[in-house]
One Martini backbone bead per residue (centre of mass of N, CA, C, O) as a GRO file, in nm:
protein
  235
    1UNK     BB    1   0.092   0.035   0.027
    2UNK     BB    2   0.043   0.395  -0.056
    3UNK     BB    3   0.180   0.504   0.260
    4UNK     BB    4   0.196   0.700   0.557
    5UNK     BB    5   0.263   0.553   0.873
    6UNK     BB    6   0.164   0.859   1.025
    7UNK     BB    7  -0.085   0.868   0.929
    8UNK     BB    8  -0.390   0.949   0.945
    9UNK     BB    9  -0.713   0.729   0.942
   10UNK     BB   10  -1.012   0.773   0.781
   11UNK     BB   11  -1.161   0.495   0.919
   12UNK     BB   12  -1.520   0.403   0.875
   13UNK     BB   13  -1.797   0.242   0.935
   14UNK     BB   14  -2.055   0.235   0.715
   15UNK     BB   15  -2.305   0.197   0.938
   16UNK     BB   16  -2.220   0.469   1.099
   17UNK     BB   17  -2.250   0.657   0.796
   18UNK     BB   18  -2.583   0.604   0.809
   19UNK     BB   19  -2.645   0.698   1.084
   20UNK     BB   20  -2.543   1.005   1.031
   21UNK     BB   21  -2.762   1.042   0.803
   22UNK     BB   22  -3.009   1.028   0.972
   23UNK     BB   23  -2.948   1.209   1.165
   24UNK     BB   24  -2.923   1.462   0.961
   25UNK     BB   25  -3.223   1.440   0.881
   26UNK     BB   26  -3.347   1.468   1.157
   27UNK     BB   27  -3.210   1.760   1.201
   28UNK     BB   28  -3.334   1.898   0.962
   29UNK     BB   29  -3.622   1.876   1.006
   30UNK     BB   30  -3.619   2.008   1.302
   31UNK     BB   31  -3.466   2.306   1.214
   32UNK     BB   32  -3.444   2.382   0.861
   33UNK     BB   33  -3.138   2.293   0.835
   34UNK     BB   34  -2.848   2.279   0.663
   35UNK     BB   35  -2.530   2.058   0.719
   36UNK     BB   36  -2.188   2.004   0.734
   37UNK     BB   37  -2.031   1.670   0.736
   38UNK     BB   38  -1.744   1.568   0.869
   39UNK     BB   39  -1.704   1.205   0.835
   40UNK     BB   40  -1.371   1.053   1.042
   41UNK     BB   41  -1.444   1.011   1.329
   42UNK     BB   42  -1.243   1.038   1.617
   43UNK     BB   43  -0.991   1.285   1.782
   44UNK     BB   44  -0.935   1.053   2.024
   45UNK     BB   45  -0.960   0.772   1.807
   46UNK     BB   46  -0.685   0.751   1.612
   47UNK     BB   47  -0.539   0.614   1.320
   48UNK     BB   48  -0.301   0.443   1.163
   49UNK     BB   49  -0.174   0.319   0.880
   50UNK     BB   50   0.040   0.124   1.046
   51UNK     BB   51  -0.171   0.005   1.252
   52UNK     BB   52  -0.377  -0.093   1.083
   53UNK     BB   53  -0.182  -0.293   0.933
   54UNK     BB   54  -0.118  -0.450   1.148
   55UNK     BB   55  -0.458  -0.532   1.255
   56UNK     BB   56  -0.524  -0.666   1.003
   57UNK     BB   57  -0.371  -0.938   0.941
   58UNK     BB   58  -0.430  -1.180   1.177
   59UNK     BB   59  -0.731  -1.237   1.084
   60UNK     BB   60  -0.589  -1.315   0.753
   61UNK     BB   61  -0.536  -1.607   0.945
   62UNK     BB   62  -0.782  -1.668   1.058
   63UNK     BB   63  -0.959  -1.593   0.779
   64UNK     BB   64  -0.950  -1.752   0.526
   65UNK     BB   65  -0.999  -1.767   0.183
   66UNK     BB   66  -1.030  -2.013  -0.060
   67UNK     BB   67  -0.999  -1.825  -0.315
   68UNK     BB   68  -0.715  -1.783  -0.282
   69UNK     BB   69  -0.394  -1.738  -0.507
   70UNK     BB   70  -0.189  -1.605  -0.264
   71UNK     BB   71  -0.022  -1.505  -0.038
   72UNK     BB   72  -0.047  -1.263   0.177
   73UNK     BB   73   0.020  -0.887   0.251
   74UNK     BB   74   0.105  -0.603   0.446
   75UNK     BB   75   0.213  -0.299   0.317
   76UNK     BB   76   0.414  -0.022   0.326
   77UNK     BB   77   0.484   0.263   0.104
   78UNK     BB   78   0.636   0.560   0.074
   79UNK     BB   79   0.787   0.497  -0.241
   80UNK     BB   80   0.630   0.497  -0.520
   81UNK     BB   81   0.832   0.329  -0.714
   82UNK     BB   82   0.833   0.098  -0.527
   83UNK     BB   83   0.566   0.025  -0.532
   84UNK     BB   84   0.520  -0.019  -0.816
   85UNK     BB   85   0.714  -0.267  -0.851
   86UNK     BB   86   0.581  -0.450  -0.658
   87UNK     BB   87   0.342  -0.455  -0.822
   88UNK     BB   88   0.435  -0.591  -1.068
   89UNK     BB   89   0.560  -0.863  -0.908
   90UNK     BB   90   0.315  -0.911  -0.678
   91UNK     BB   91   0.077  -0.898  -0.904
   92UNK     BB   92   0.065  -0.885  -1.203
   93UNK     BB   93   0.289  -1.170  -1.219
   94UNK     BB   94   0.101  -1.337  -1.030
   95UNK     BB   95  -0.186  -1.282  -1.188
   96UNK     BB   96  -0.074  -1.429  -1.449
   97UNK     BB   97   0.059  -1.712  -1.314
   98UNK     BB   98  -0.241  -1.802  -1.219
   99UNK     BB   99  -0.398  -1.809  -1.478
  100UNK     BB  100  -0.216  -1.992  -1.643
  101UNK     BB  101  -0.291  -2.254  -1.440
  102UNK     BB  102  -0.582  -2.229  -1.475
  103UNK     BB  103  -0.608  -2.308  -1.755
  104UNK     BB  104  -0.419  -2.578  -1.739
  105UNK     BB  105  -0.703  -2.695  -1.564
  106UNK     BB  106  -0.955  -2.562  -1.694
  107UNK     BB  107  -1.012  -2.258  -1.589
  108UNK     BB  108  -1.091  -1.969  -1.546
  109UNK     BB  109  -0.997  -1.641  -1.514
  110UNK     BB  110  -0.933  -1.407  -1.215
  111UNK     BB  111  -0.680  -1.256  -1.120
  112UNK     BB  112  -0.625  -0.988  -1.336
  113UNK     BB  113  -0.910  -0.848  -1.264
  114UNK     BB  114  -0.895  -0.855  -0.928
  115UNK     BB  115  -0.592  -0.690  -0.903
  116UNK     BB  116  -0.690  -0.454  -1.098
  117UNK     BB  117  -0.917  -0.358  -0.894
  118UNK     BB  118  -0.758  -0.331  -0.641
  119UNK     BB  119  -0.555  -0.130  -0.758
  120UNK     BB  120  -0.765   0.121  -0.804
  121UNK     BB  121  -0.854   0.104  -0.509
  122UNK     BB  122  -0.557   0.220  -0.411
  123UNK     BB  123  -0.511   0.442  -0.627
  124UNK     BB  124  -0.748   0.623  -0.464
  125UNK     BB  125  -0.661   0.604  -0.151
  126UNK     BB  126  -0.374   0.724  -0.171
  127UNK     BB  127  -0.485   1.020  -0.138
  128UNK     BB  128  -0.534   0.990   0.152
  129UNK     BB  129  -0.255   0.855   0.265
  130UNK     BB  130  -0.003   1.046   0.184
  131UNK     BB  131  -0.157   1.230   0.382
  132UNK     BB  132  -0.267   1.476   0.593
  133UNK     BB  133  -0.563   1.514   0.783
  134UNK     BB  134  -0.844   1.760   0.875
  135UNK     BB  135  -1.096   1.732   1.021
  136UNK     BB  136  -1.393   1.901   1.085
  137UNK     BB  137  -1.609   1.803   1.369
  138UNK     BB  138  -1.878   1.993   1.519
  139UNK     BB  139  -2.134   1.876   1.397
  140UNK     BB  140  -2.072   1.560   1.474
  141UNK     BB  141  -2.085   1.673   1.806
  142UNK     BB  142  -2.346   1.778   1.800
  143UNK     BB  143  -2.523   1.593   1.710
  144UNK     BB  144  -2.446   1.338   1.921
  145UNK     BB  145  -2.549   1.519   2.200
  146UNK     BB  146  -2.893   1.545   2.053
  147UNK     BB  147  -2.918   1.303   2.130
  148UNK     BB  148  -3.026   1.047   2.258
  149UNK     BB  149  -3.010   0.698   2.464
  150UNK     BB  150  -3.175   0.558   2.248
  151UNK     BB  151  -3.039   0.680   1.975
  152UNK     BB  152  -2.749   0.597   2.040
  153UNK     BB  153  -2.800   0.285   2.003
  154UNK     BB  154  -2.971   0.259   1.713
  155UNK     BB  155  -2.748   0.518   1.566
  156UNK     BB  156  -2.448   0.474   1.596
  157UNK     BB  157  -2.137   0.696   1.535
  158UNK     BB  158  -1.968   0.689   1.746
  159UNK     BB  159  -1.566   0.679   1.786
  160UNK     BB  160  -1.446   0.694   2.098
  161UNK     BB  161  -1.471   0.382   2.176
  162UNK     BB  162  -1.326   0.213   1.941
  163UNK     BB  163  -1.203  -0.133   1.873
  164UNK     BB  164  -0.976  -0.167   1.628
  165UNK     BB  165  -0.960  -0.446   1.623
  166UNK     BB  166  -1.248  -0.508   1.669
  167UNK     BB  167  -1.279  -0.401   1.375
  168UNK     BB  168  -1.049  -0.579   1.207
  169UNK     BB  169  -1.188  -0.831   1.229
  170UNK     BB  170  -1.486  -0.792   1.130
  171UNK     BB  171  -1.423  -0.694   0.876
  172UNK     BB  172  -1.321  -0.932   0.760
  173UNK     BB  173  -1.519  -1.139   0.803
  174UNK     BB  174  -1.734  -0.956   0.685
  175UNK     BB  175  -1.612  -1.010   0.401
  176UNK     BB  176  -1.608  -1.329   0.383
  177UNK     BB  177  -1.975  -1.362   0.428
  178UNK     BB  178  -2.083  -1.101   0.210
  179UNK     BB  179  -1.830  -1.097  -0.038
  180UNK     BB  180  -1.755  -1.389  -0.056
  181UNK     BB  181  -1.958  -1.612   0.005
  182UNK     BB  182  -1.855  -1.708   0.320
  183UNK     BB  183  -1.861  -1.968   0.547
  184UNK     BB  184  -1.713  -2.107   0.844
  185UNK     BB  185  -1.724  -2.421   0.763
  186UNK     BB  186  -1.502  -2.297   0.518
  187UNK     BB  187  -1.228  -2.271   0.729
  188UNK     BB  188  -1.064  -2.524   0.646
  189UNK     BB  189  -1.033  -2.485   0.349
  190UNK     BB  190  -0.884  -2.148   0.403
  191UNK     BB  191  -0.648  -2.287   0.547
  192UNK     BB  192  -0.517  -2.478   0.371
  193UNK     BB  193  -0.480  -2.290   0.130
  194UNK     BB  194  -0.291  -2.131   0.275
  195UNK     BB  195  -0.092  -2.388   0.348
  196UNK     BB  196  -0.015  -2.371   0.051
  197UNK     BB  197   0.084  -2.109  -0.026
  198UNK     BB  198   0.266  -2.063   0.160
  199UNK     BB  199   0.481  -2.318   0.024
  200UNK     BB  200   0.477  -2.177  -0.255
  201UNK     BB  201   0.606  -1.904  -0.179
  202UNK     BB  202   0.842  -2.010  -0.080
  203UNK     BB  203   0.985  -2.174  -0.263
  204UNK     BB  204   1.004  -1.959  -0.498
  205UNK     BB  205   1.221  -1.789  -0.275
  206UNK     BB  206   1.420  -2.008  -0.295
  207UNK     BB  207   1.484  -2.051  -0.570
  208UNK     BB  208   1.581  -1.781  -0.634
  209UNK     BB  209   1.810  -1.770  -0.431
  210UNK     BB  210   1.945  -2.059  -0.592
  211UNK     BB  211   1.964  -1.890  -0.857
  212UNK     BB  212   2.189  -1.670  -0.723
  213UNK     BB  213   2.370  -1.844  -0.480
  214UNK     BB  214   2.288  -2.076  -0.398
  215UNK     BB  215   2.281  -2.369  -0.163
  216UNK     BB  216   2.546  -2.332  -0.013
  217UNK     BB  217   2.411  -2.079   0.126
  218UNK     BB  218   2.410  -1.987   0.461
  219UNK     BB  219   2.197  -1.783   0.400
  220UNK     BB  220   1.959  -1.990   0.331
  221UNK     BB  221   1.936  -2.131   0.598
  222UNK     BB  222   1.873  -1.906   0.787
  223UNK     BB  223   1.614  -1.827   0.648
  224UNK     BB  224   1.433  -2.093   0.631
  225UNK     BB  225   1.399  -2.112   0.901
  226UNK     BB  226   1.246  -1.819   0.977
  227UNK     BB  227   1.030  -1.848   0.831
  228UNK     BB  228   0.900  -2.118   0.936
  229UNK     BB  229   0.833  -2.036   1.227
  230UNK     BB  230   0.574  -1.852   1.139
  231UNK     BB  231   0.362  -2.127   1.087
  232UNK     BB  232   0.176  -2.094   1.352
  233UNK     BB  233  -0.038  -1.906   1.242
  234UNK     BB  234  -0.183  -2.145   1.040
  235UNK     BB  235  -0.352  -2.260   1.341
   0.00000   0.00000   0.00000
C-alpha cells in the first residue's frame, strides 16, 4: 500500500457513517437548516495507517478465504516508485502466472481482473493515505449530543470508544461472509488452501535466492530456518 505510516487513517465502519446520514436528516427536519458534515472518526480515538496495517493482518490468518489464490501480506511503502515496481512484481506477474495455472487445469482465469480491481481501489486510497488531512468535525459532535440515549443506541455513529483490533476482525470476517459468500464452515477449506499458498510462496522465494547464490550459500539456511518459524500462525 502507497501511504504515510505516521499518517492518521480516516477510516470509518459504513454503517457508522448511515447512522450518521439518518441522524443529519433527522436533524435537518427537526431544525429547517441543512449543515455540512465531515464524518471522519473521533479525533480522541484516530488510528495510523500503519498501527491500522499491523492490526488488520492477524484476522487475515484467522479467517482465510478459500478463494485466496497466492500468500497476502499488507505492507506501506512509502516511496511511490518503489512501490510501483513492487505491485508489478508481487501483483502484475503473479496474477498473471495464477491465470496461466488456471487456464493449465482447464478453469476460468480470475487473477488478473481481480488484481487489476483491487489495484484501482488502493490507487484510490492513496489520495489519502499519502497525506495527513484535519477534518473540522464540530457539526458531528454536536450532533451527537442533540441524540436521545436510546437513539444513540440504535443509530450509533460515535467512533470515541471503537475497539480498533476488534473494528478489524469484524472487518475481515465481514468481508469473507458477505463479500465472498463464504460460511465459517468453509474455514477449513480457506485454513488449508492458505498453507498450501504458504509452502508454495516460500518454495519460489528459495528457488530465487539459490538460482541467485547456490544452496550452498549459508544465508540460505538461515533464512529458511526464520522463515518456516512463522508458520505457526496458519494453526
Amino acid at each position: 500500500m502507497y501511504a504515510k505510516k505516521n499518517s492518521l487513517a480516516p477510516v470509518v465502519p459504513v454503517d457508522y457513517v448511515v447512522n450518521c446520514i439518518l441522524a443529519a436528516a433527522w436533524k435537518a427536519h427537526r431544525c429547517g437548516a441543512t449543515a455540512i458534515y465531515n464524518y471522519a472518526g473521533h479525533s480522541k480515538n484516530m488510528i495510523t495507517w500503519g498501527r491500522f496495517m499491523e492490526i488488520v493482518e492477524p484476522p487475515g490468518w484467522q479467517f482465510p478465504t478459500e478463494k485466496i489464490v497466492w500468500l497476502f501480506c499488507f505492507k506501506i511503502r512509502e516511496n511511490q516508485i518503489w512501490h510501483k515496481i513492487c505491485v508489478f512484481f508481487l501483483h502484475t506477474m503473479v496474477a498473471y502466472f495464477a491465470d496461466f495455472v488456471l487456464i493449465c487445469v482447464g478453469r476460468a482465469t480470475i487473477a488478473v481482473k481481480n488484481y487489476r480491481r483491487l489495484d484501482k481501489m488502493m490507487d484510490l486510497i492513496s489520495y489519502f493515505s499519502i497525506r495527513s488531512w484535519t477534518f473540522q468535525q464540530d457539526n458531528v459532535l454536536e450532533l451527537w449530543d442533540q441524540m436521545g440515549k436510546d437513539d444513540k443506541k440504535m443509530f450509533k455513529f460515535s467512533m470515541e470508544d471503537t475497539d480498533w483490533i476488534k473494528y478489524a476482525r469484524d472487518s475481515i470476517l465481514g468481508a469473507r461472509m458477505y463479500l465472498l459468500k463464504e460460511t465459517l464452515d468453509t474455514l477449513p477449506k480457506g485454513k488449508r488452501k492458505l498453507k498450501i499458498m504458504f509452502v508454495v510462496h516460500y518454495a519460489v522465494v528459495a528457488l530465487f535466492w539459490i538460482l541467485k547464490n547456490g544452496i550452498d550459500d549459508d544465508r540460505f539456511f538461515h533464512v529458511s530456518c526464520v522463515v518456516f518459524q512463522d508458520e505457526f500462525r496458519l494453526d
